[in-house]
Amino acid sequence: MKYGHFDDEHREYVITRPDTPLPWINYLGSEDYFGLISNTAGGYSFYKDARLRRITRYRYNNAPLDFGGRYIYLRDEKDGGYWSPSWQPAQRELSEYSCRHGMGYTIIASTYGGIRAETRYFVPLGENLEVWQLTVTNQRDTKAELSVFSAVEFCLWDALDDSTNFQRNYSIGEVEVEDQVIYHKSEYRERRNHFAYFACSEKCEGFDTQRESFLGSYRSWDHPLAVERGKCSNSIAHGWQPVGSFHLHLSLLPGEQKKIIFILGYYENRKDQKFDPPDSQIINKQQVKPIIKKYLHQSNVTSAFASLRSYWDDVLGSFQVQTPNEHLNRMANIWNAYQCMVTFNISRSASSFESGVGRGLGFRDSNQDLLGFVHMVPPRARERILDLASTQLPSGGAYHQYQPLTKRGNNDIGSNFNDDPHWLVIAVAAYLRETGDWSILEENLPYDNKLGSEMPLYEHLQRSIQYTLDCLGPHGLPLIGRADWNDCLNLNCFSDVPGESFQTTTGKDGKIAESVFIAALFVESTRAMADLAGNYASQHRKNSWSFQINPPKHYHELADRMTQAIYEHGWDGEWFLRAYDDFGNKVGSNECEEGKIYIEPQGFCALAGVGLENGMAKKALDSVHARLVTPHGITLLQPPYSKYYLHLGEISSYPPGYKENGGIFCHNNPWVMIAETRTGNGDRALDYYLRINPSVREELSDLHRCEPYVYVQMIAGRDAPTHGEAKNSWLTGSAAWNYVAVTQWILGIRPTFDGLCVSPVMPSAWDGFEAVRRYRGVRYTIHVERRGDGNGISLEVDGSAIHGTTIPFPPDGTKNVRVTVKVG
Ligand code: GLC
Ligand code: GLC
């Protein structure tokens, strides 16, 4: 069953009933100011950091779900009846309802008692504010006398402290109200130079800023006293819970329509200009007032919205494709690309499943996310790389996470996740293949953000590789450290204390447990490093450095040696082993009672080229097909662990079929898709892809439950009672990897150091496809057609046949290149 439909022309998903199985959310904002917004206007906003600069409150894990939002109430003055045009929180039955989630905006529209209300929510480009543009239409044949109430609840900035430290927080809330603007200024008197504001474009009857005055005591947002009574009480918050609410009258003739704007924003004053007059405690509003004024004007809001639309036209225009499969097209052209941009902005911090207080930006996560957005916003990818590399440790290791506001490594979680450093190499290689901006390698960046430790990015990459060489285990495979990509395979943890962190507890010295996955990742990253080193040294190097630069050969030898170690110690007969535990025993082997086969090394070995030459890769992929594949995707392992194993850690803490213990991780399914293309099996690659493609799964919305327009982290595996149910939507490496698998491997359009490669591994049933790829300022128009069976490729570029599958860089000044590809 479906709860809406795709509108591809407008790049929207249209939800047509409000009671979706879970809140189906979207994101507002694309630079510094962000918000989550559900299909019933729930959600919250923050500036840069969802924990440290939370603007509004949200109540996670509440009943009903999704409480706290951007609420509007309409009240009929005739009989005092009121409703929420976004359904929540009042939950009246609406005669018409739709929520259009689009690229950076959401429009919620509904009709109740002949009054239609539509609210468009978005963040104008370049601004730290959100607009709620409300249009109310009287569809009755009589005049309507209405009241409008708006409501937000402010958060006292640090979201964690806000939800725990009540002894202090109940006394510090402060606001100012001036010229119909509510300013939230808790802690402004002391060390904060920033405040939030909430404003309305039309003349208001009143306002409230104290929550209890607006709601009444012991009442909830579904029936606020002020709305019931039809009047605010102009309350000024002192302590307790500051809110922002405006009340206005609306008188509408039959057929008449009126527009009202509310804006919610964030502003930071200079420290020496905080107060006006300077010796007062009053916010200096000189700088913010013109901004507020601007966005309370309909025409400015309308043009800001048009700019947002064209921004997305441009971003998404970097890659567009038309294949015979509409689900693939829709995801690749619209939603998957959009989700990649969201993961770039938000990382894993704030969603329906991430509270915004838990995690900053993950080192491995952000580097992988980059693979999915680098072609859309290359300069921002560059910045992200520099930030990430500056948190790297001198050993080449990495902080597992950093806080976006401070850009410092997070000490609570620390380092020693031994896969981390390699993702930096992979991200930088992707950036260079995309942009050819070799100057990035010469950026001087610190280690651990320490002044004086600066080294060129190039040396950071060399140290990433060295890091693994410095921690090889008994079989010559990389030691796993706290964990590798699979954060829950904690082979050195040995925790038997309830509540102790699996991520940071270390019970063993870490000298035995090895990871076959990191071995494969190492091969991939050293091969990338070899290409990068070769290109850099021969063509692009500007500086000479004091540290040693290794030639490509060095990296190929390392990759060869690691490949041999995998062949000798990482092969189980039918598939690749996953790891060795702290006792030196195999993990992910047919010899194991549970957890016999894991997905990660099967996909990643073939992806990295390991086992392609000797048939191991193919065999491993056949084992995946036989043992791990379900109708809802490929499970992470089989059989799942039925009990807790001290020596395996968190993976065995999950009930069978969930998360890393046999759930379907949509993040590593694409590794298998890529692997299948590397062994020439486009049919299987597409088949796997379509099993987890959200748009395909739209039909199963009752089972799947999460948004049908974005990937989730996990779908419950076959051993879970709810097999096929999705969780953890939006913020997941699934976005980047599915995008890469589809666009670069199935469609085969991928940047290389030598030009754009076009090498599709097309499903046998397809007769071809069309694509447009913007690459280094050139527009490639690609026409692919099947001429016969198999994957043979011949390329014509602007009418002339070329050798191989990589199109050499065209002469400077070229704007368009036409590519014809014959397959078979
Ligand atoms: C989560 C983490 C990611 C990890 C994955 C598998 O998605 O964010 O870092 O690789 O789980 O454990
Ligand atoms: C938990 C999750 C795992 C995630 C990790 C990140 O262990 O189960 O998926 O990667 O937290 O900290």
Coordinates of C-alpha atoms in Angstrom, one line a residue, residues 61-448:
N61 CA 10.7 8.9 21.2
N62 CA 7.5 10.4 22.3
A63 CA 3.9 9.2 22.0
P64 CA 2.6 10.2 19.6
L65 CA 5.7 10.3 17.6
D66 CA 7.0 13.5 16.1
F67 CA 6.2 16.1 18.7
G68 CA 7.5 19.6 18.4
G69 CA 7.4 21.5 15.2
R70 CA 6.5 24.5 13.1
Y71 CA 2.9 24.7 14.1
I72 CA 0.1 26.7 12.8
Y73 CA -3.5 26.6 14.1
L74 CA -6.5 28.0 12.4
R75 CA -9.6 28.9 14.4
D76 CA -13.1 29.7 13.1
E77 CA -14.3 32.6 15.1
K78 CA -17.9 31.7 14.4
D79 CA -17.9 28.6 16.6
G80 CA -14.4 28.5 18.2
G81 CA -13.6 25.3 16.3
Y82 CA -9.9 25.0 15.5
W83 CA -7.5 22.7 13.6
S84 CA -4.0 22.3 12.4
P85 CA -3.6 22.6 8.7
S86 CA -0.7 20.2 8.9
W87 CA -2.9 17.7 10.8
Q88 CA -0.6 17.5 13.8
P89 CA -0.8 18.4 16.5
A90 CA -4.6 18.9 16.6
Q91 CA -5.3 15.8 14.4
R92 CA -8.7 16.9 13.1
E93 CA -9.9 15.0 10.1
L94 CA -9.0 17.1 7.0
S95 CA -11.1 16.9 3.9
E96 CA -8.0 17.2 1.7
Y97 CA -4.4 16.8 2.7
S98 CA -1.1 16.8 0.8
C99 CA 2.5 17.2 1.8
R100 CA 5.0 17.9 -1.0
H101 CA 8.5 17.2 0.0
G102 CA 10.8 18.7 -2.6
M103 CA 14.5 19.7 -3.0
G104 CA 15.1 21.8 0.1
Y105 CA 11.4 22.7 0.7
T106 CA 8.2 21.2 1.9
I107 CA 4.7 22.4 1.1
I108 CA 1.9 21.2 3.4
A109 CA -1.7 21.9 2.2
S110 CA -5.1 20.9 3.5
T111 CA -8.7 21.9 3.6
Y112 CA -10.9 21.9 6.6
G113 CA -14.5 23.2 6.7
G114 CA -14.0 25.0 3.4
I115 CA -10.8 26.8 4.4
R116 CA -7.8 25.8 2.4
A117 CA -4.4 26.5 3.9
E118 CA -1.0 25.9 2.3
T119 CA 2.3 26.5 3.9
R120 CA 5.6 26.5 2.1
Y121 CA 8.6 26.0 4.3
F122 CA 12.1 26.7 3.1
V123 CA 15.5 28.3 3.9
P124 CA 16.5 30.9 1.4
L125 CA 20.0 30.4 0.0
G126 CA 22.7 32.3 1.9
E127 CA 20.4 33.1 4.9
N128 CA 20.2 31.7 8.4
L129 CA 16.5 31.7 8.6
E130 CA 13.5 29.7 7.5
V131 CA 10.4 31.0 5.9
W132 CA 6.9 29.7 6.4
Q133 CA 4.8 31.2 3.7
L134 CA 1.1 30.6 4.5
T135 CA -1.7 31.0 2.0
V136 CA -5.2 30.8 3.3
T137 CA -8.2 30.6 0.9
N138 CA -11.8 30.8 1.7
Q139 CA -13.6 28.2 -0.4
R140 CA -16.9 28.8 1.4
D141 CA -19.7 30.8 -0.1
T142 CA -19.8 32.9 3.0
K143 CA -17.4 35.2 4.7
A144 CA -14.9 33.6 7.0
E145 CA -13.7 35.2 10.2
L146 CA -10.6 33.3 11.3
S147 CA -7.8 33.5 13.8
V148 CA -4.3 32.3 12.9
F149 CA -1.9 31.1 15.6
S150 CA 1.7 30.2 15.0
A151 CA 3.9 28.4 17.5
V152 CA 7.5 27.3 18.1
E153 CA 9.2 26.2 21.2
F154 CA 12.7 27.4 21.7
C155 CA 15.5 25.2 22.7
L156 CA 18.1 26.7 25.1
W157 CA 20.8 26.0 22.5
D158 CA 22.7 23.0 23.8
A159 CA 20.1 20.3 23.1
L160 CA 21.6 17.7 25.5
D161 CA 21.8 20.2 28.4
D162 CA 18.4 21.5 27.4
S163 CA 16.8 18.1 28.0
T164 CA 18.6 17.3 31.2
N165 CA 19.7 20.3 33.2
F166 CA 16.4 21.6 34.4
Q167 CA 17.6 23.0 37.8
R168 CA 19.5 25.6 35.8
N169 CA 17.5 25.9 32.7
Y170 CA 14.1 26.6 34.3
S171 CA 15.6 29.9 35.5
I172 CA 17.6 31.2 32.5
G173 CA 15.0 31.6 29.7
E174 CA 14.8 35.2 28.4
V175 CA 13.1 36.9 25.5
E176 CA 12.5 40.3 24.1
V177 CA 9.5 41.3 22.0
E178 CA 9.8 44.4 19.8
D179 CA 7.9 45.5 16.7
Q180 CA 6.2 42.2 16.3
V181 CA 9.4 40.2 16.5
I182 CA 10.0 37.7 19.3
Y183 CA 13.7 37.4 20.2
H184 CA 14.9 34.4 22.1
K185 CA 18.0 35.4 24.0
S186 CA 18.6 32.9 26.7
E187 CA 22.3 33.1 27.8
Y188 CA 22.8 36.1 25.6
R189 CA 23.6 38.1 28.8
E190 CA 26.7 36.0 29.3
R191 CA 28.8 34.2 26.7
R192 CA 26.5 33.8 23.7
N193 CA 26.5 36.4 21.0
H194 CA 23.7 34.8 19.1
F195 CA 19.9 34.8 19.4
A196 CA 16.9 33.4 17.6
Y197 CA 13.9 35.4 16.3
F198 CA 10.4 34.7 15.2
A199 CA 8.5 37.3 13.2
C200 CA 5.2 37.7 11.3
S201 CA 4.5 39.8 8.2
E202 CA 1.0 40.9 9.2
K203 CA -0.5 42.9 12.0
C204 CA -0.9 40.7 15.1
E205 CA -3.4 40.8 17.8
G206 CA -1.1 39.4 20.4
F207 CA 1.7 37.0 21.2
D208 CA 2.9 34.6 23.8
T209 CA 6.4 33.7 24.8
Q210 CA 5.8 31.6 27.9
R211 CA 4.8 28.1 27.1
E212 CA 2.5 27.7 30.0
S213 CA 0.6 30.8 29.1
F214 CA 0.1 29.6 25.6
L215 CA -0.7 26.0 26.3
G216 CA -2.3 26.3 29.8
S217 CA -1.0 24.0 32.5
Y218 CA -1.2 20.3 32.0
R219 CA -2.2 20.8 28.3
S220 CA -0.4 19.7 25.2
W221 CA 0.1 21.2 21.8
D222 CA -3.0 19.5 20.5
H223 CA -5.3 21.9 22.4
P224 CA -3.5 25.0 23.5
L225 CA -5.5 27.3 25.8
A226 CA -4.7 30.4 23.8
V227 CA -6.1 28.8 20.6
E228 CA -9.2 27.4 22.4
R229 CA -9.8 30.8 24.0
G230 CA -9.0 32.6 20.7
K231 CA -6.5 35.0 22.3
C232 CA -2.9 35.1 23.4
S233 CA -1.9 36.8 26.6
N234 CA 1.2 38.7 25.6
S235 CA 3.3 36.7 28.1
I236 CA 7.0 37.5 28.5
A237 CA 9.0 34.4 29.4
H238 CA 11.2 34.5 32.5
G239 CA 12.8 31.1 32.9
W240 CA 10.7 28.0 32.3
Q241 CA 10.0 27.3 28.6
P242 CA 10.3 30.2 26.1
V243 CA 8.1 29.8 23.1
G244 CA 7.1 32.0 20.2
S245 CA 3.5 32.4 19.2
F246 CA 1.6 35.1 17.2
H247 CA -2.1 35.5 17.0
L248 CA -3.7 37.4 14.1
H249 CA -7.2 37.9 12.6
L250 CA -8.0 37.0 9.1
S251 CA -11.2 38.1 7.5
L252 CA -11.8 36.4 4.1
L253 CA -14.6 37.0 1.6
P254 CA -15.9 34.0 -0.4
G255 CA -13.1 33.0 -2.7
E256 CA -10.6 35.4 -1.1
Q257 CA -7.0 34.4 -0.5
K258 CA -4.5 35.9 1.9
K259 CA -0.8 35.3 2.4
I260 CA 1.1 35.5 5.7
I261 CA 4.8 35.0 6.3
F262 CA 6.4 33.8 9.4
I263 CA 10.1 33.7 9.7
L264 CA 12.3 31.9 12.2
G265 CA 15.9 32.7 12.2
Y266 CA 19.3 32.8 13.9
Y267 CA 21.6 35.7 14.2
E268 CA 25.1 36.3 15.7
N269 CA 26.2 39.8 16.7
R270 CA 29.8 40.9 17.0
K271 CA 30.9 40.4 20.6
D272 CA 31.7 44.1 21.0
Q273 CA 28.3 45.1 19.5
K274 CA 26.0 42.9 21.4
F275 CA 24.0 45.4 23.2
D276 CA 22.1 48.5 22.2
P277 CA 22.6 50.8 24.0
P278 CA 26.0 49.4 24.7
D279 CA 25.7 49.6 28.5
S280 CA 22.3 47.9 28.4
Q281 CA 21.2 44.2 28.3
I282 CA 19.1 44.8 25.2
I283 CA 20.0 42.9 22.0
N284 CA 21.5 45.1 19.3
K285 CA 19.1 44.6 16.4
Q286 CA 20.6 46.9 13.9
Q287 CA 22.1 44.2 11.8
V288 CA 19.3 41.7 11.9
K289 CA 16.4 44.1 11.3
P290 CA 17.0 44.6 7.6
I291 CA 17.1 40.8 7.1
I292 CA 13.9 40.3 8.9
K293 CA 12.3 43.1 6.9
K294 CA 13.4 41.6 3.7
Y295 CA 11.9 38.2 4.2
L296 CA 8.6 39.5 5.5
H297 CA 7.9 40.7 1.9
Q298 CA 6.1 38.4 -0.4
S299 CA 8.0 39.3 -3.5
N300 CA 11.4 38.7 -1.8
V301 CA 10.2 35.4 -0.5
T302 CA 8.9 34.4 -3.9
S303 CA 12.2 35.2 -5.6
A304 CA 14.2 33.5 -2.9
F305 CA 12.2 30.4 -3.6
A306 CA 12.8 30.6 -7.3
S307 CA 16.5 30.9 -6.6
L308 CA 16.4 27.8 -4.5
R309 CA 14.7 25.9 -7.4
S310 CA 17.3 27.0 -9.8
Y311 CA 20.1 26.1 -7.4
W312 CA 18.8 22.5 -7.4
D313 CA 18.3 22.5 -11.2
D314 CA 22.0 23.3 -11.4
V315 CA 23.2 20.8 -8.8
L316 CA 21.2 17.9 -10.1
G317 CA 22.0 18.9 -13.7
S318 CA 25.5 17.5 -13.2
F319 CA 24.2 14.0 -13.9
Q320 CA 20.9 13.0 -15.5
V321 CA 20.0 9.7 -17.1
Q322 CA 17.1 8.0 -18.9
T323 CA 17.1 4.2 -18.7
P324 CA 14.3 1.7 -19.2
N325 CA 13.8 1.6 -15.5
E326 CA 11.8 4.5 -14.0
H327 CA 12.8 3.6 -10.4
L328 CA 16.5 3.8 -11.3
N329 CA 15.9 7.1 -13.2
R330 CA 14.0 8.7 -10.4
M331 CA 16.5 7.8 -7.7
A332 CA 19.6 8.7 -9.7
N333 CA 18.2 11.9 -11.1
I334 CA 16.5 13.2 -8.1
W335 CA 16.2 11.5 -4.7
N336 CA 19.5 9.7 -4.4
A337 CA 21.5 12.7 -5.5
Y338 CA 19.5 14.9 -3.1
Q339 CA 20.0 12.4 -0.2
C340 CA 23.7 12.5 -0.9
M341 CA 23.6 16.3 -0.5
V342 CA 21.8 15.8 2.8
T343 CA 24.3 13.3 4.1
F344 CA 27.0 15.8 3.2
N345 CA 25.3 18.5 5.2
I346 CA 24.1 16.5 8.2
S347 CA 26.3 13.5 8.3
R348 CA 24.8 11.2 10.9
S349 CA 23.7 13.9 13.3
A350 CA 20.0 14.7 13.0
S351 CA 17.2 12.6 11.6
S352 CA 14.2 10.7 13.1
F353 CA 16.8 8.1 14.2
E354 CA 19.7 10.4 15.2
S355 CA 18.9 12.8 18.0
G356 CA 21.4 15.4 17.0
V357 CA 23.1 15.2 20.3
G358 CA 24.9 11.9 19.8
R359 CA 27.3 12.1 16.9
G360 CA 29.3 14.7 15.2
L361 CA 30.7 14.0 11.7
G362 CA 32.1 10.6 11.3
F363 CA 35.5 10.4 9.7
R364 CA 34.7 7.3 7.7
D365 CA 31.2 8.3 7.1
S366 CA 32.0 11.8 5.8
N367 CA 34.7 10.5 3.5
Q368 CA 32.4 8.0 2.0
D369 CA 29.5 10.4 1.7
L370 CA 31.8 12.6 -0.4
L371 CA 31.8 9.9 -3.1
G372 CA 28.1 10.7 -3.7
F373 CA 28.3 14.5 -3.8
V374 CA 31.7 15.4 -5.1
H375 CA 30.5 16.0 -8.6
M376 CA 27.6 18.2 -7.5
V377 CA 29.5 20.7 -5.3
P378 CA 33.3 20.2 -5.8
P379 CA 34.4 23.3 -3.9
R380 CA 32.5 22.2 -0.8
A381 CA 33.9 18.7 -1.1
R382 CA 37.3 20.3 -1.1
E383 CA 36.5 22.1 2.2
R384 CA 35.3 18.9 3.7
I385 CA 38.4 17.1 2.8
L386 CA 40.6 19.8 4.4
D387 CA 38.5 19.7 7.6
L388 CA 38.7 15.9 7.8
A389 CA 42.4 15.7 7.1
S390 CA 43.1 18.4 9.8
T391 CA 41.7 16.1 12.4
Q392 CA 44.0 13.2 11.4
L393 CA 46.5 12.1 13.9
P394 CA 50.3 12.2 13.3
S395 CA 50.3 8.4 13.3
G396 CA 48.0 8.5 10.2
G397 CA 45.2 7.3 12.4
A398 CA 42.0 9.3 12.7
Y399 CA 39.6 10.6 15.3
H400 CA 36.5 8.6 14.6
Q401 CA 34.3 11.7 14.7
Y402 CA 34.6 15.5 14.9
Q403 CA 32.2 18.3 15.9
P404 CA 31.2 20.5 13.0
L405 CA 31.1 23.6 15.0
T406 CA 34.6 23.3 16.4
K407 CA 36.0 21.1 13.8
R408 CA 38.0 19.3 16.5
G409 CA 38.3 15.6 16.9
N410 CA 35.9 14.1 19.4
N411 CA 37.9 12.8 22.4
D412 CA 34.9 10.8 23.9
I413 CA 35.1 8.4 21.1
G414 CA 38.8 8.8 20.2
S415 CA 40.5 6.8 17.5
N416 CA 41.8 3.3 16.6
F417 CA 39.0 2.4 14.2
N418 CA 41.6 0.9 11.8
D419 CA 39.7 1.4 8.6
D420 CA 39.3 5.1 9.1
P421 CA 42.5 6.4 7.5
H422 CA 41.9 4.7 4.2
W423 CA 38.6 6.4 3.5
L424 CA 40.5 9.7 3.4
V425 CA 42.6 8.3 0.6
I426 CA 39.6 7.1 -1.3
A427 CA 37.8 10.4 -0.9
V428 CA 40.8 12.5 -2.0
A429 CA 41.3 10.2 -5.0
A430 CA 37.6 10.7 -5.9
Y431 CA 37.9 14.4 -5.6
L432 CA 41.0 14.5 -7.8
R433 CA 39.4 12.3 -10.5
E434 CA 36.4 14.5 -10.5
T435 CA 38.1 17.9 -10.5
G436 CA 41.7 17.6 -11.4
D437 CA 42.4 20.1 -8.7
W438 CA 45.9 18.8 -7.8
S439 CA 46.6 21.9 -5.7
I440 CA 44.7 20.2 -2.9
L441 CA 47.6 17.8 -2.4
E442 CA 49.8 20.8 -1.5
E443 CA 47.5 22.3 1.1
N444 CA 49.4 22.4 4.4
L445 CA 47.2 20.9 7.0
P446 CA 47.8 20.2 10.7
Y447 CA 47.5 16.9 12.5
D448 CA 45.0 16.9 15.2

